């Protein structure tokens, strides 16, 4: 374990195991099983007084201590919040005095290492930013804290979010709790592995092209990439201002909806969020009903199931999961999007703009943060403090002189053409959502390239998509099914996903991080 990580983990461990501020030993956590516990279940126990937020924080920290660097050594956690127990005590006292702020009051959660936090370093998985602590919380972190959530830790990520296997120079490789020799997806794989292993109630990731949805799929979780502009990016280390968005990863649709309620909304510092005004319901949980699939029309996007023999294993699981939607009363419609195959084949040259965005966006971000140890992408490269696995993409981004080019504008136009083509196909077939595999291949072995992502349909159109557990491959690896909807249709997607989840209950915990008996 590197020194930065060791200091952070030891700080949390001392708080967990040692005495309070006055040196007296703290009472041990009351017996409460946090494994697979949902936010409503935790909130019910807190409200009944059978458990405190301190108990919950201690229980989750104990699981992190047992399984993150020991046992299966998932390597999902990048830093422990040394004030987590104090935060819990304050929220417990507030609950006793005034009642709960809302459904997230006293609920422990984790956030990805690219979210700024005043209590822990923000390094985006890179040695180039090691030790840097931001002066303010990211807007979404502040919203969650204001809602009463307790950020107990930060999670590992693919360095600068520039990859989908969760590997970086600062913290190394995160492991998949369902198969320790495989990756957890990325770039939010630390959050995916942590929530899959019940290191917290829920977590935050960010998605530029699949970085919430792939970890959700690989860890039997729910994840949502909202409509571009629904949630602020202020205080999140950027990869692409065109495509970045933060969002929740959880073990249930309800948990994800509760977090979305807390984070959605306009941020004056992020002009993109102005489009969200008037498009956010009172609550994303209000319409969650088990029968929501009855009468729904689901478009099956066969073009995204793949034709390679290696795609067949995941395709079989997803086809079966979509058939289960029909069993719940949905009408299934095969949908074709004219020109989609060509757009997919041409996506790197056609509309995937993150390579052109990154240099300008990271330079602007660092320039606005004078305490950061590096000020430009060029300085990151000059420092040599990055993983060899991201060197090529970093150098490629550095070679981009400007976004003010004909090529870049052509890419933006192609993105709009994709969005219009998707919406027209949905309108012509009168479907409520499109269904397809999140990623056509199961989690790859560590060290091998992860192929088969379908991340671009949502990321490059700006349309929302939700992932829900769809089952497992014969060798026990999770597979998610993705549902994509029209702009601002998050409530509808959550309804459909909830109905499917309640009917199938595909989610199951990994064997590598069992319940603890101590």
Coordinates of C-alpha atoms in Angstrom, one line a residue:
X1 CA 0.0 0.0 0.0
X2 CA 1.4 3.4 -0.9
X3 CA 2.1 6.0 1.8
X4 CA -0.8 8.3 0.9
X5 CA -3.3 5.5 1.1
X6 CA -1.8 4.1 4.3
X7 CA -2.1 7.5 6.1
X8 CA -5.7 7.8 5.0
X9 CA -6.7 4.3 6.0
X10 CA -4.9 4.4 9.3
X11 CA -6.6 7.7 10.2
X12 CA -10.0 6.0 9.6
X13 CA -8.9 2.8 11.4
X14 CA -7.8 4.8 14.5
X15 CA -11.1 6.5 14.7
X16 CA -12.9 3.3 14.3
X17 CA -11.0 1.2 16.8
X18 CA -9.8 3.9 19.3
X19 CA -11.3 6.3 21.7
X20 CA -13.2 9.4 21.3
X21 CA -11.8 12.9 21.5
X22 CA -11.6 12.7 25.3
X23 CA -9.6 9.5 25.0
X24 CA -12.3 7.2 26.3
X25 CA -13.1 4.0 24.5
X26 CA -16.2 4.1 22.4
X27 CA -19.0 1.6 22.8
X28 CA -18.9 -1.1 20.1
X29 CA -21.3 -0.9 17.2
X30 CA -24.6 -2.5 17.9
X31 CA -25.4 -5.7 16.0
X32 CA -26.9 -4.6 12.7
X33 CA -26.3 -6.4 9.4
X34 CA -25.4 -3.8 6.8
X35 CA -24.8 -6.3 4.0
X36 CA -27.2 -5.6 1.2
X37 CA -29.2 -3.2 3.4
X38 CA -31.2 -0.6 1.4
X39 CA -31.5 3.0 2.3
X40 CA -35.1 2.7 3.4
X41 CA -34.1 -0.3 5.6
X42 CA -31.3 1.7 7.2
X43 CA -33.5 4.7 7.7
X44 CA -36.2 2.6 9.3
X45 CA -33.7 1.2 11.8
X46 CA -32.3 4.7 12.5
X47 CA -35.8 6.0 13.0
X48 CA -36.7 3.2 15.4
X49 CA -33.6 3.8 17.4
X50 CA -32.3 0.2 17.0
X51 CA -29.1 1.5 15.4
X52 CA -27.3 4.8 15.1
X53 CA -25.4 6.4 12.3
X54 CA -22.3 5.9 14.3
X55 CA -23.1 2.2 14.3
X56 CA -23.6 2.1 10.6
X57 CA -20.4 4.0 9.9
X58 CA -18.4 1.7 12.2
X59 CA -20.0 -1.4 10.5
X60 CA -19.1 -0.2 7.0
X61 CA -15.6 0.8 8.1
X62 CA -15.1 -2.7 9.6
X63 CA -16.0 -4.3 6.2
X64 CA -13.6 -2.0 4.4
X65 CA -10.9 -3.0 7.0
X66 CA -11.6 -6.7 6.5
X67 CA -11.9 -6.8 2.7
X68 CA -10.3 -3.8 0.9
X69 CA -6.6 -4.5 1.7
X70 CA -7.0 -7.9 3.4
X71 CA -8.8 -11.1 2.3
X72 CA -9.9 -10.5 -1.3
X73 CA -8.0 -7.2 -1.3
X74 CA -10.5 -5.5 -3.6
X75 CA -8.5 -2.2 -3.5
X76 CA -11.6 -0.2 -4.1
X77 CA -11.0 2.5 -1.4
X78 CA -8.6 5.4 -2.0
X79 CA -9.1 7.3 1.2
X80 CA -11.1 7.1 4.5
X81 CA -12.8 10.1 5.9
X82 CA -11.2 10.7 9.3
X83 CA -14.2 12.7 10.5
X84 CA -16.8 10.2 9.4
X85 CA -17.6 9.1 13.0
X86 CA -17.7 12.7 14.2
X87 CA -20.1 13.5 11.3
X88 CA -22.2 10.5 12.4
X89 CA -22.3 11.7 16.0
X90 CA -23.5 15.1 14.9
X91 CA -26.2 13.7 12.7
X92 CA -27.3 11.3 15.5
X93 CA -27.6 14.3 17.8
X94 CA -29.5 16.3 15.2
X95 CA -31.9 13.4 14.7
X96 CA -32.6 13.2 18.4
X97 CA -33.2 17.0 18.7
X98 CA -35.0 17.8 15.4
X99 CA -35.7 14.6 13.6
X100 CA -34.3 13.5 10.3
X101 CA -33.6 15.9 7.4
X102 CA -34.9 13.4 4.9
X103 CA -34.2 9.9 3.6
X104 CA -30.4 10.3 3.4
X105 CA -30.0 11.6 6.9
X106 CA -27.2 9.6 8.6
X107 CA -26.7 7.3 5.6
X108 CA -23.0 6.3 4.9
X109 CA -21.9 6.6 1.3
X110 CA -18.7 6.7 -0.8
X111 CA -17.7 9.0 -3.7
X112 CA -15.3 8.6 -6.6
X113 CA -11.8 10.1 -6.3
X114 CA -12.6 12.8 -8.9
X115 CA -15.2 14.5 -6.7
X116 CA -13.7 17.3 -4.7
X117 CA -13.9 16.8 -0.9
X118 CA -12.6 19.1 1.8
X119 CA -12.0 16.1 4.2
X120 CA -10.0 13.9 1.8
X121 CA -7.6 14.2 -1.1
X122 CA -8.9 14.5 -4.6
X123 CA -6.4 12.8 -7.0
X124 CA -8.5 11.3 -9.8
X125 CA -6.4 8.2 -9.3
X126 CA -3.2 9.9 -10.4
X127 CA 0.2 10.4 -8.6
X128 CA 0.3 13.8 -10.3
X129 CA -2.5 15.0 -7.9
X130 CA -1.5 12.9 -4.8
X131 CA -2.1 14.6 -1.5
X132 CA -4.1 17.5 -2.9
X133 CA -7.1 18.5 -0.9
X134 CA -9.7 20.9 -2.5
X135 CA -10.9 24.0 -0.7
X136 CA -14.5 23.1 -1.2
X137 CA -16.7 20.1 -1.8
X138 CA -18.0 19.4 -5.3
X139 CA -21.5 20.7 -5.7
X140 CA -23.0 17.1 -5.7
X141 CA -21.0 16.3 -2.5
X142 CA -22.3 19.4 -0.8
X143 CA -25.9 18.5 -1.8
X144 CA -25.5 15.1 -0.4
X145 CA -24.0 16.3 2.8
X146 CA -26.8 18.9 3.1
X147 CA -29.3 16.1 2.7
X148 CA -27.6 14.4 5.7
X149 CA -25.5 11.8 3.9
X150 CA -22.1 10.8 5.5
X151 CA -19.2 10.5 3.0
X152 CA -17.1 7.8 4.7
X153 CA -14.6 7.2 2.0
X154 CA -13.5 7.9 -1.6
X155 CA -13.1 5.2 -4.2
X156 CA -10.4 4.2 -6.7
X157 CA -10.9 5.0 -10.4
X158 CA -9.3 4.7 -13.7
X159 CA -6.7 7.4 -13.9
X160 CA -8.3 10.7 -14.9
X161 CA -11.4 8.6 -15.8
X162 CA -9.7 7.8 -19.1
X163 CA -10.5 4.1 -19.2
X164 CA -12.9 1.4 -18.2
X165 CA -10.9 -1.1 -16.1
X166 CA -10.1 1.0 -13.0
X167 CA -6.3 1.2 -13.1
X168 CA -4.2 4.1 -12.0
X169 CA -0.7 5.2 -10.9
X170 CA -1.7 6.2 -7.4
X171 CA -3.8 3.2 -6.2
X172 CA -3.2 0.5 -8.8
X173 CA -5.9 -2.0 -10.0
X174 CA -9.3 -2.5 -8.3
X175 CA -10.6 -6.1 -8.4
X176 CA -14.0 -7.3 -9.1
X177 CA -15.6 -8.9 -6.0
X178 CA -17.4 -11.5 -8.1
X179 CA -14.1 -12.7 -9.7
X180 CA -10.9 -11.4 -8.2
X181 CA -8.9 -12.0 -11.3
X182 CA -11.2 -9.7 -13.3
X183 CA -11.8 -6.0 -13.5
X184 CA -14.8 -4.2 -11.9
X185 CA -15.5 -2.0 -14.9
X186 CA -14.6 1.7 -15.0
X187 CA -13.8 4.3 -14.7
X188 CA -15.9 4.3 -11.5
X189 CA -14.9 0.7 -10.7
X190 CA -13.9 1.5 -7.1
X191 CA -17.4 2.7 -6.4
X192 CA -18.8 -0.4 -8.2
X193 CA -16.7 -2.8 -6.3
X194 CA -17.3 -1.0 -3.0
X195 CA -21.1 -1.0 -3.3
X196 CA -21.1 -4.5 -4.6
X197 CA -19.2 -5.6 -1.5
X198 CA -21.4 -3.5 0.9
X199 CA -18.7 -1.1 1.9
X200 CA -21.4 1.6 2.0
X201 CA -25.1 2.1 1.4
X202 CA -24.7 3.8 -2.0
X203 CA -22.0 5.5 -4.0
X204 CA -21.3 8.2 -6.5
X205 CA -19.6 7.7 -9.9
X206 CA -19.2 9.8 -13.0
X207 CA -19.9 8.8 -16.6
X208 CA -18.2 10.1 -19.7
X209 CA -18.8 7.0 -21.8
X210 CA -20.0 4.1 -19.6
X211 CA -18.2 4.9 -16.4
X212 CA -21.3 4.5 -14.2
X213 CA -23.0 1.9 -16.3
X214 CA -20.2 -0.6 -16.9
X215 CA -19.3 -0.9 -13.2
X216 CA -23.0 -1.3 -12.4
X217 CA -23.2 -4.1 -14.9
X218 CA -20.0 -5.8 -13.8
X219 CA -21.0 -5.7 -10.1
X220 CA -24.7 -6.6 -10.2
X221 CA -25.8 -3.0 -9.4
X222 CA -28.1 -0.2 -10.5
X223 CA -26.6 2.9 -12.1
X224 CA -28.0 5.8 -13.9
X225 CA -26.5 8.2 -16.4
X226 CA -29.0 11.0 -16.4
X227 CA -29.9 13.4 -19.2
X228 CA -26.9 15.7 -19.9
X229 CA -27.5 18.7 -17.7
X230 CA -29.6 17.1 -14.9
X231 CA -26.8 17.3 -12.3
X232 CA -23.8 19.6 -11.8
X233 CA -20.3 18.8 -12.7
X234 CA -18.8 21.6 -10.7
X235 CA -16.0 20.3 -8.6
X236 CA -15.6 17.0 -10.5
X237 CA -12.2 16.6 -12.2
X238 CA -13.2 16.7 -15.9
X239 CA -12.6 14.4 -18.7
X240 CA -15.0 15.9 -21.2
X241 CA -17.2 18.9 -20.7
X242 CA -19.4 17.6 -23.5
X243 CA -20.1 14.2 -22.0
X244 CA -19.3 14.2 -18.3
X245 CA -22.0 13.8 -15.7
X246 CA -22.1 12.5 -12.1
X247 CA -24.6 10.0 -10.8
X248 CA -25.3 7.3 -8.3
X249 CA -24.5 3.6 -8.2
X250 CA -26.5 1.5 -5.8
X251 CA -27.8 -2.0 -5.0
X252 CA -31.4 -1.1 -5.7
X253 CA -33.4 1.2 -7.9
X254 CA -35.0 2.9 -4.9
X255 CA -31.6 3.8 -3.5
X256 CA -30.5 5.3 -6.8
X257 CA -33.8 7.3 -7.0
X258 CA -33.3 8.7 -3.5
X259 CA -29.8 10.0 -4.4
X260 CA -31.1 11.4 -7.7
X261 CA -33.7 13.4 -5.7
X262 CA -30.8 15.0 -3.7
X263 CA -28.4 15.8 -6.6
X264 CA -30.6 16.9 -9.5
X265 CA -31.0 20.6 -10.2
X266 CA -29.6 23.8 -11.5
X267 CA -26.1 25.0 -10.6
X268 CA -25.2 28.6 -11.8
X269 CA -21.6 27.5 -12.1
X270 CA -22.5 24.8 -14.6
X271 CA -24.5 26.4 -17.4
X272 CA -25.4 23.0 -18.9
X273 CA -27.7 22.4 -15.9
X274 CA -30.0 25.3 -16.9
X275 CA -31.7 22.9 -19.2
X276 CA -32.9 20.9 -16.2
X277 CA -35.1 23.7 -14.9
X278 CA -38.7 22.6 -15.3
X279 CA -37.7 19.0 -16.1
X280 CA -37.2 17.6 -12.6
X281 CA -40.2 15.9 -10.8
X282 CA -41.0 16.5 -7.2
X283 CA -39.5 13.0 -6.4
X284 CA -38.1 10.3 -8.5
X285 CA -39.4 7.7 -6.0
X286 CA -43.1 8.7 -6.3
X287 CA -43.9 6.4 -9.2
X288 CA -41.9 3.4 -8.4
X289 CA -44.5 0.6 -8.7
X290 CA -44.0 -3.2 -9.2
X291 CA -46.5 -3.2 -12.1
X292 CA -44.9 -0.4 -14.2
X293 CA -43.9 -2.8 -17.0
X294 CA -47.5 -3.7 -17.7
X295 CA -48.4 -2.1 -21.1
X296 CA -45.0 -0.5 -21.6
X297 CA -43.4 -0.8 -25.0
X298 CA -39.7 -1.8 -24.9
X299 CA -37.6 -1.5 -28.1
X300 CA -35.0 -4.2 -28.5
X301 CA -32.0 -2.7 -30.2
X302 CA -30.5 -5.8 -31.8
X303 CA -27.7 -3.9 -33.5
X304 CA -26.0 -3.5 -30.0
X305 CA -26.0 -7.2 -29.1
X306 CA -23.0 -7.9 -31.3
X307 CA -22.2 -10.6 -33.9
X308 CA -18.9 -11.9 -32.7
X309 CA -18.8 -15.3 -31.0
X310 CA -17.4 -13.6 -27.9
X311 CA -20.6 -11.5 -27.6
X312 CA -22.9 -14.5 -27.4
X313 CA -22.6 -15.2 -23.6
X314 CA -23.7 -11.7 -22.5
X315 CA -26.3 -11.5 -25.3
X316 CA -28.0 -14.7 -24.1
X317 CA -28.3 -13.3 -20.6
X318 CA -29.7 -9.9 -21.8
X319 CA -32.1 -11.5 -24.3
X320 CA -33.4 -13.6 -21.4
X321 CA -33.8 -10.6 -19.2
X322 CA -35.7 -8.7 -21.8
X323 CA -38.0 -11.7 -22.2
X324 CA -38.7 -11.4 -18.5
X325 CA -40.0 -7.9 -19.2
X326 CA -42.5 -9.4 -21.5
X327 CA -43.5 -11.8 -18.8
X328 CA -44.3 -8.8 -16.7
X329 CA -46.7 -7.4 -19.3
X330 CA -44.4 -5.3 -21.6
X331 CA -44.7 -5.4 -25.3
X332 CA -41.3 -6.0 -27.1
X333 CA -40.6 -4.4 -30.4
X334 CA -37.5 -4.9 -32.5
X335 CA -36.1 -1.5 -33.3
X336 CA -33.6 -0.5 -36.1
X337 CA -32.0 2.9 -36.1
X338 CA -30.9 3.8 -39.7
X339 CA -27.2 4.4 -40.0
X340 CA -26.5 3.3 -36.4
X341 CA -24.0 0.6 -37.5
X342 CA -22.1 3.1 -39.5
X343 CA -22.1 5.6 -36.7
X344 CA -20.9 3.0 -34.2
X345 CA -18.1 1.8 -36.5
X346 CA -17.1 5.4 -37.1
X347 CA -17.6 6.6 -33.5
X348 CA -13.9 7.3 -32.7
X349 CA -13.6 9.6 -35.8
X350 CA -17.3 10.5 -35.9
X351 CA -18.6 11.8 -32.6
X352 CA -16.5 10.7 -29.6
X353 CA -15.1 14.1 -28.6
X354 CA -13.5 13.4 -25.2
X355 CA -10.0 13.2 -26.8
X356 CA -10.5 16.7 -28.1
X357 CA -12.1 18.0 -24.9
X358 CA -9.7 16.7 -22.2
X359 CA -6.7 19.0 -22.6
X360 CA -8.8 22.2 -22.7
X361 CA -11.0 21.0 -19.8
X362 CA -8.3 19.7 -17.5
X363 CA -6.2 22.8 -18.1
X364 CA -9.1 25.1 -17.3
X365 CA -9.9 23.1 -14.2
X366 CA -6.3 23.1 -12.8
X367 CA -5.8 26.8 -13.7
X368 CA -8.7 27.6 -11.4
X369 CA -7.1 25.6 -8.5
X370 CA -3.8 27.3 -7.6
X371 CA -3.1 24.8 -4.8
X372 CA -3.1 21.8 -7.1
X373 CA 0.4 20.3 -7.5
X374 CA 0.2 20.5 -11.3
X375 CA -1.3 23.3 -13.4
X376 CA -1.6 21.8 -16.9
X377 CA -1.7 18.5 -18.7
X378 CA 1.7 19.3 -20.0
X379 CA 3.0 19.4 -16.4
X380 CA 1.3 16.1 -15.7
X381 CA 3.2 14.5 -18.6
X382 CA 6.5 16.2 -17.6
X383 CA 6.2 14.9 -14.0
X384 CA 6.0 11.3 -15.2
X385 CA 3.5 10.7 -12.5
X386 CA 0.9 8.7 -14.4
X387 CA 0.3 5.0 -15.2
X388 CA 1.9 3.7 -18.5
X389 CA -1.5 2.5 -19.4
X390 CA -2.9 6.0 -19.9
X391 CA 0.3 7.6 -21.4
X392 CA -0.9 7.2 -25.0
X393 CA -4.3 8.9 -24.4
X394 CA -2.7 11.7 -22.3
X395 CA -0.2 12.4 -25.0
X396 CA -2.8 12.2 -27.7
X397 CA -4.9 14.8 -25.8
X398 CA -1.8 17.0 -25.3
X399 CA -1.3 17.0 -29.1
X400 CA -4.7 18.6 -29.6
X401 CA -4.1 22.3 -30.3
X402 CA -7.7 23.6 -30.2
X403 CA -11.3 22.6 -30.3
X404 CA -12.0 25.5 -32.6
X405 CA -11.7 23.3 -35.7
X406 CA -14.0 22.1 -38.5
X407 CA -13.4 18.5 -37.4
X408 CA -14.6 19.2 -33.9
X409 CA -17.8 20.9 -35.2
X410 CA -18.4 18.0 -37.5
X411 CA -18.2 15.7 -34.5
X412 CA -20.8 17.8 -32.6
X413 CA -23.1 17.7 -35.6
X414 CA -22.8 13.9 -35.8
X415 CA -23.8 13.7 -32.2
X416 CA -26.9 15.6 -32.9
X417 CA -27.7 13.4 -35.8
X418 CA -27.4 10.4 -33.5
X419 CA -29.7 11.9 -31.0
X420 CA -32.4 12.7 -33.6
X421 CA -32.1 9.3 -35.2
X422 CA -32.6 7.6 -31.8
X423 CA -35.6 9.8 -30.9
X424 CA -37.2 9.3 -34.4
X425 CA -36.9 5.5 -34.1
X426 CA -38.5 5.6 -30.7
X427 CA -41.3 7.8 -31.9
X428 CA -41.9 5.7 -35.1
X429 CA -42.1 2.5 -33.0
X430 CA -43.9 4.2 -30.1
X431 CA -41.5 2.7 -27.5
X432 CA -41.0 3.9 -24.0
X433 CA -37.4 2.8 -23.8
X434 CA -34.7 1.0 -25.8
X435 CA -33.1 -2.2 -24.3
X436 CA -29.7 -3.6 -25.0
X437 CA -26.5 -4.9 -23.3
X438 CA -24.5 -2.3 -21.3
X439 CA -21.4 -4.0 -22.6
X440 CA -21.3 -7.0 -25.0
X441 CA -18.5 -8.8 -23.1
X442 CA -18.3 -10.0 -19.5
X443 CA -15.7 -8.5 -17.2
X444 CA -12.3 -9.1 -18.7
X445 CA -9.3 -10.7 -16.9
X446 CA -7.1 -8.1 -15.3
X447 CA -4.4 -7.0 -17.7
X448 CA -6.5 -7.7 -20.8
X449 CA -8.4 -5.0 -22.8
X450 CA -12.1 -4.7 -22.0
X451 CA -14.0 -4.8 -25.3
X452 CA -17.6 -4.5 -26.3
X453 CA -18.9 -1.3 -24.7
X454 CA -22.2 0.2 -25.8
X455 CA -21.5 3.3 -23.8
X456 CA -21.8 5.7 -26.8
X457 CA -25.5 5.5 -27.4
X458 CA -26.4 7.5 -24.2
X459 CA -23.1 9.4 -23.8
X460 CA -23.0 10.7 -27.3
X461 CA -26.7 11.6 -27.6
X462 CA -27.1 13.1 -24.1
X463 CA -30.1 10.9 -23.5
X464 CA -30.6 9.1 -20.2
X465 CA -29.9 5.4 -19.5
X466 CA -30.3 3.2 -16.5
X467 CA -28.6 -0.1 -15.8
X468 CA -30.3 -2.8 -13.7
X469 CA -29.0 -6.4 -12.9
X470 CA -30.1 -8.8 -15.6
X471 CA -28.5 -12.0 -14.4
X472 CA -25.3 -13.9 -14.5
X473 CA -23.1 -15.7 -17.0
X474 CA -22.7 -19.5 -16.4
X475 CA -19.4 -18.8 -14.6
X476 CA -21.1 -16.4 -12.2
X477 CA -20.2 -13.0 -13.6
X478 CA -22.9 -10.2 -13.4
X479 CA -24.6 -8.9 -16.5
X480 CA -26.6 -5.7 -16.7
X481 CA -29.3 -4.6 -19.1
X482 CA -29.5 -1.0 -20.1
X483 CA -32.7 1.0 -20.8
X484 CA -32.4 4.3 -22.7
X485 CA -35.1 6.9 -22.8
X486 CA -36.0 10.3 -24.1
X487 CA -34.5 13.4 -22.6
X488 CA -35.7 14.0 -19.0
X489 CA -37.4 10.6 -18.8
X490 CA -35.4 9.5 -15.7
X491 CA -38.7 9.0 -13.7
X492 CA -40.0 6.7 -16.4
X493 CA -36.7 4.7 -16.7
X494 CA -36.6 4.3 -12.9
X495 CA -40.2 3.0 -12.9
X496 CA -39.4 0.4 -15.6
X497 CA -36.2 -0.6 -13.9
X498 CA -37.9 -0.9 -10.5
X499 CA -40.7 -3.1 -11.9
X500 CA -38.1 -5.4 -13.5
X501 CA -35.9 -5.5 -10.4
X502 CA -38.9 -6.3 -8.1
X503 CA -40.0 -9.1 -10.4
X504 CA -36.7 -10.8 -11.0
X505 CA -34.5 -10.0 -8.0
X506 CA -31.3 -10.8 -10.0
X507 CA -29.0 -8.9 -7.6
X508 CA -27.0 -11.2 -5.3
X509 CA -23.9 -10.4 -3.2
X510 CA -20.4 -11.6 -4.0
X511 CA -19.1 -14.6 -2.2
X512 CA -15.7 -12.9 -1.7
X513 CA -17.0 -10.4 0.9
X514 CA -19.4 -12.4 3.2
X515 CA -21.2 -11.2 6.3
X516 CA -18.8 -10.9 9.2
X517 CA -19.6 -12.8 12.4
X518 CA -17.5 -10.7 14.8

